[in-house]
Amino acid sequence: MNHHFILNEQGQVNKMPDIQIKQIENEYELDHCLFIRKMVFVNEQGVPLADEYDEWDNYHAGIPHIIAYDKEQPVGTARLREVDGIAKLERICIVDTHRKYGIGQKLVRELENIALSHGLTRAKLHGQTQARGFYERLGYIADSEEFMEDGIPHLRMVRELK
């Protein structure tokens, strides 16, 4: 059996969660995605609820949403749209109890793989400025000045996909 451990803030050993990432297959799983986004973007970061959801947050909209589960608990989500022939990674978030486990990287890589499977070779995202280092470690480069989105500073970041 493969055990992964991390140290918590008190220096105690915590077992690494067993995270599963999958593309949603039904409305129930989409509801999990929307709930995570409400927790992170609306409750934690103060994004107005009316600004968080859009026409793509419908199971029948035909865009991939992915979700990360820790056992049965939904802990992270993201979605992918094609905009002008470029993969646009959107709504990437992880609940606060599960940050620092590498889930964000797994979500980004899964979206990139989906994009490649659709023949897309370029990706972009609007990353919160505070997450710039995270996205840079994944190969993204800022190609815009800082701009405000829902009251939060962002940068447009891009990457070639292979």
Short mmCIF file of C-alpha atoms in Angstrom, two decimals:
data_model
loop_
_atom_site.label_atom_id
_atom_site.label_comp_id
_atom_site.label_asym_id
_atom_site.label_seq_id
_atom_site.Cartn_x
_atom_site.Cartn_y
_atom_site.Cartn_z
CA MET A 1 0.00 0.00 0.00
CA ASN A 2 1.28 3.44 -0.94
CA HIS A 3 1.01 6.00 1.89
CA HIS A 4 1.71 9.68 1.42
CA PHE A 5 2.14 11.92 4.44
CA ILE A 6 2.42 15.65 4.99
CA LEU A 7 3.06 17.78 8.05
CA ASN A 8 0.25 20.05 9.23
CA GLU A 9 0.82 23.51 10.71
CA GLN A 10 1.45 21.98 14.17
CA GLY A 11 4.16 19.70 12.73
CA GLN A 12 1.97 16.61 13.13
CA VAL A 13 1.80 14.00 10.40
CA ASN A 14 -1.37 13.98 8.31
CA LYS A 15 -2.16 11.27 5.81
CA MET A 16 -2.38 12.65 2.29
CA PRO A 17 -5.97 12.44 1.04
CA ASP A 18 -6.75 10.00 -1.75
CA ILE A 19 -7.95 12.41 -4.43
CA GLN A 20 -9.91 11.26 -7.48
CA ILE A 21 -10.48 13.65 -10.37
CA LYS A 22 -13.16 13.00 -12.95
CA GLN A 23 -15.22 14.75 -15.57
CA ILE A 24 -18.76 15.27 -14.34
CA GLU A 25 -21.38 12.92 -15.74
CA ASN A 26 -24.65 14.28 -14.36
CA GLU A 27 -26.48 17.23 -12.78
CA TYR A 28 -25.73 15.93 -9.28
CA GLU A 29 -21.97 16.20 -9.87
CA LEU A 30 -22.41 19.64 -11.46
CA ASP A 31 -24.23 20.72 -8.28
CA HIS A 32 -21.13 19.65 -6.33
CA CYS A 33 -18.99 21.86 -8.60
CA LEU A 34 -21.29 24.85 -8.12
CA PHE A 35 -21.35 24.31 -4.35
CA ILE A 36 -17.52 24.31 -4.16
CA ARG A 37 -17.39 27.51 -6.23
CA LYS A 38 -19.95 29.17 -3.95
CA MET A 39 -17.87 28.21 -0.89
CA VAL A 40 -14.60 29.50 -2.35
CA PHE A 41 -15.47 32.41 -4.63
CA VAL A 42 -18.66 33.78 -3.02
CA ASN A 43 -18.35 32.96 0.70
CA GLU A 44 -14.56 33.15 1.06
CA GLN A 45 -13.53 35.73 -1.58
CA GLY A 46 -16.64 37.89 -1.73
CA VAL A 47 -17.54 37.45 -5.42
CA PRO A 48 -21.22 38.45 -5.90
CA LEU A 49 -23.36 35.34 -6.35
CA ALA A 50 -24.90 36.84 -9.50
CA ASP A 51 -21.42 37.11 -11.06
CA GLU A 52 -20.28 33.59 -10.21
CA TYR A 53 -22.70 31.55 -12.30
CA ASP A 54 -23.33 31.90 -16.02
CA GLU A 55 -24.91 30.10 -18.98
CA TRP A 56 -22.05 27.55 -19.03
CA ASP A 57 -23.04 26.26 -15.58
CA ASN A 58 -25.70 24.05 -17.07
CA TYR A 59 -25.16 20.34 -17.56
CA HIS A 60 -26.52 20.61 -21.10
CA ALA A 61 -24.20 23.51 -22.06
CA GLY A 62 -21.75 20.91 -23.37
CA ILE A 63 -18.52 22.10 -21.77
CA PRO A 64 -16.33 19.90 -19.57
CA HIS A 65 -16.51 20.46 -15.83
CA ILE A 66 -14.18 18.40 -13.67
CA ILE A 67 -14.37 17.65 -9.99
CA ALA A 68 -11.95 16.39 -7.35
CA TYR A 69 -13.25 14.09 -4.63
CA ASP A 70 -11.61 13.09 -1.35
CA LYS A 71 -13.47 9.82 -0.94
CA GLU A 72 -17.08 10.99 -1.52
CA GLN A 73 -16.42 14.60 -0.44
CA PRO A 74 -16.17 17.15 -3.31
CA VAL A 75 -13.09 19.30 -2.68
CA GLY A 76 -12.14 20.99 -5.95
CA THR A 77 -13.45 21.89 -9.37
CA ALA A 78 -12.66 23.56 -12.69
CA ARG A 79 -14.12 23.87 -16.16
CA LEU A 80 -12.92 24.28 -19.73
CA ARG A 81 -14.25 26.33 -22.61
CA GLU A 82 -12.92 26.83 -26.12
CA VAL A 83 -12.64 30.54 -26.92
CA ASP A 84 -11.33 31.54 -30.36
CA GLY A 85 -9.59 28.19 -30.80
CA ILE A 86 -7.83 28.43 -27.43
CA ALA A 87 -8.55 26.32 -24.34
CA LYS A 88 -9.74 28.64 -21.56
CA LEU A 89 -9.30 27.13 -18.09
CA GLU A 90 -11.88 28.59 -15.75
CA ARG A 91 -13.29 28.51 -12.23
CA ILE A 92 -10.34 26.58 -10.77
CA CYS A 93 -10.81 26.31 -7.01
CA ILE A 94 -10.17 24.03 -4.06
CA VAL A 95 -11.89 24.18 -0.66
CA ASP A 96 -9.63 25.65 2.02
CA THR A 97 -9.23 22.37 3.93
CA HIS A 98 -7.64 20.72 0.89
CA ARG A 99 -5.20 23.31 -0.42
CA LYS A 100 -1.50 22.39 -0.49
CA TYR A 101 -2.19 18.77 -1.50
CA GLY A 102 -1.44 19.34 -5.21
CA ILE A 103 -5.10 19.21 -6.22
CA GLY A 104 -4.89 22.49 -8.15
CA GLN A 105 -2.06 21.12 -10.29
CA LYS A 106 -4.05 17.94 -10.94
CA LEU A 107 -7.11 19.96 -11.99
CA VAL A 108 -5.06 22.12 -14.39
CA ARG A 109 -3.32 19.10 -15.92
CA GLU A 110 -6.65 17.30 -16.39
CA LEU A 111 -8.12 20.33 -18.20
CA GLU A 112 -5.00 20.50 -20.38
CA ASN A 113 -5.38 16.82 -21.29
CA ILE A 114 -9.04 17.37 -22.19
CA ALA A 115 -8.03 20.38 -24.31
CA LEU A 116 -5.40 18.33 -26.15
CA SER A 117 -7.93 15.57 -26.76
CA HIS A 118 -10.08 18.23 -28.49
CA GLY A 119 -7.14 19.32 -30.67
CA LEU A 120 -6.39 22.52 -28.77
CA THR A 121 -2.68 23.37 -28.44
CA ARG A 122 -2.85 26.67 -26.54
CA ALA A 123 -4.32 27.38 -23.13
CA LYS A 124 -5.15 30.59 -21.32
CA LEU A 125 -6.66 31.50 -17.99
CA HIS A 126 -7.46 34.51 -15.86
CA GLY A 127 -5.46 33.71 -12.74
CA GLN A 128 -5.80 35.63 -9.52
CA THR A 129 -2.62 37.68 -9.10
CA GLN A 130 -2.00 36.03 -5.70
CA ALA A 131 -1.85 32.64 -7.53
CA ARG A 132 0.64 33.82 -10.19
CA GLY A 133 3.51 31.71 -8.80
CA PHE A 134 1.33 28.60 -8.80
CA TYR A 135 0.46 29.01 -12.48
CA GLU A 136 4.05 29.92 -13.41
CA ARG A 137 5.24 26.65 -11.85
CA LEU A 138 2.81 24.90 -14.22
CA GLY A 139 4.33 26.63 -17.26
CA TYR A 140 1.97 29.59 -17.64
CA ILE A 141 3.29 33.05 -18.51
CA ALA A 142 1.47 36.30 -17.73
CA ASP A 143 0.75 38.20 -20.95
CA SER A 144 -1.40 41.05 -19.66
CA GLU A 145 -1.31 43.91 -17.21
CA GLU A 146 -3.14 43.24 -13.96
CA PHE A 147 -6.91 43.75 -14.25
CA MET A 148 -9.84 43.53 -11.89
CA GLU A 149 -12.40 40.75 -12.18
CA ASP A 150 -15.16 40.59 -9.56
CA GLY A 151 -13.14 42.94 -7.37
CA ILE A 152 -10.07 40.65 -7.37
CA PRO A 153 -6.78 41.42 -9.19
CA HIS A 154 -6.11 38.99 -12.06
CA LEU A 155 -3.60 38.36 -14.85
CA ARG A 156 -4.21 36.66 -18.17
CA MET A 157 -1.77 33.77 -18.43
CA VAL A 158 -0.99 31.55 -21.40
CA ARG A 159 0.78 28.28 -22.17
CA GLU A 160 1.49 26.13 -25.19
CA LEU A 161 0.16 22.59 -24.71
CA LYS A 162 2.09 19.50 -25.76
#
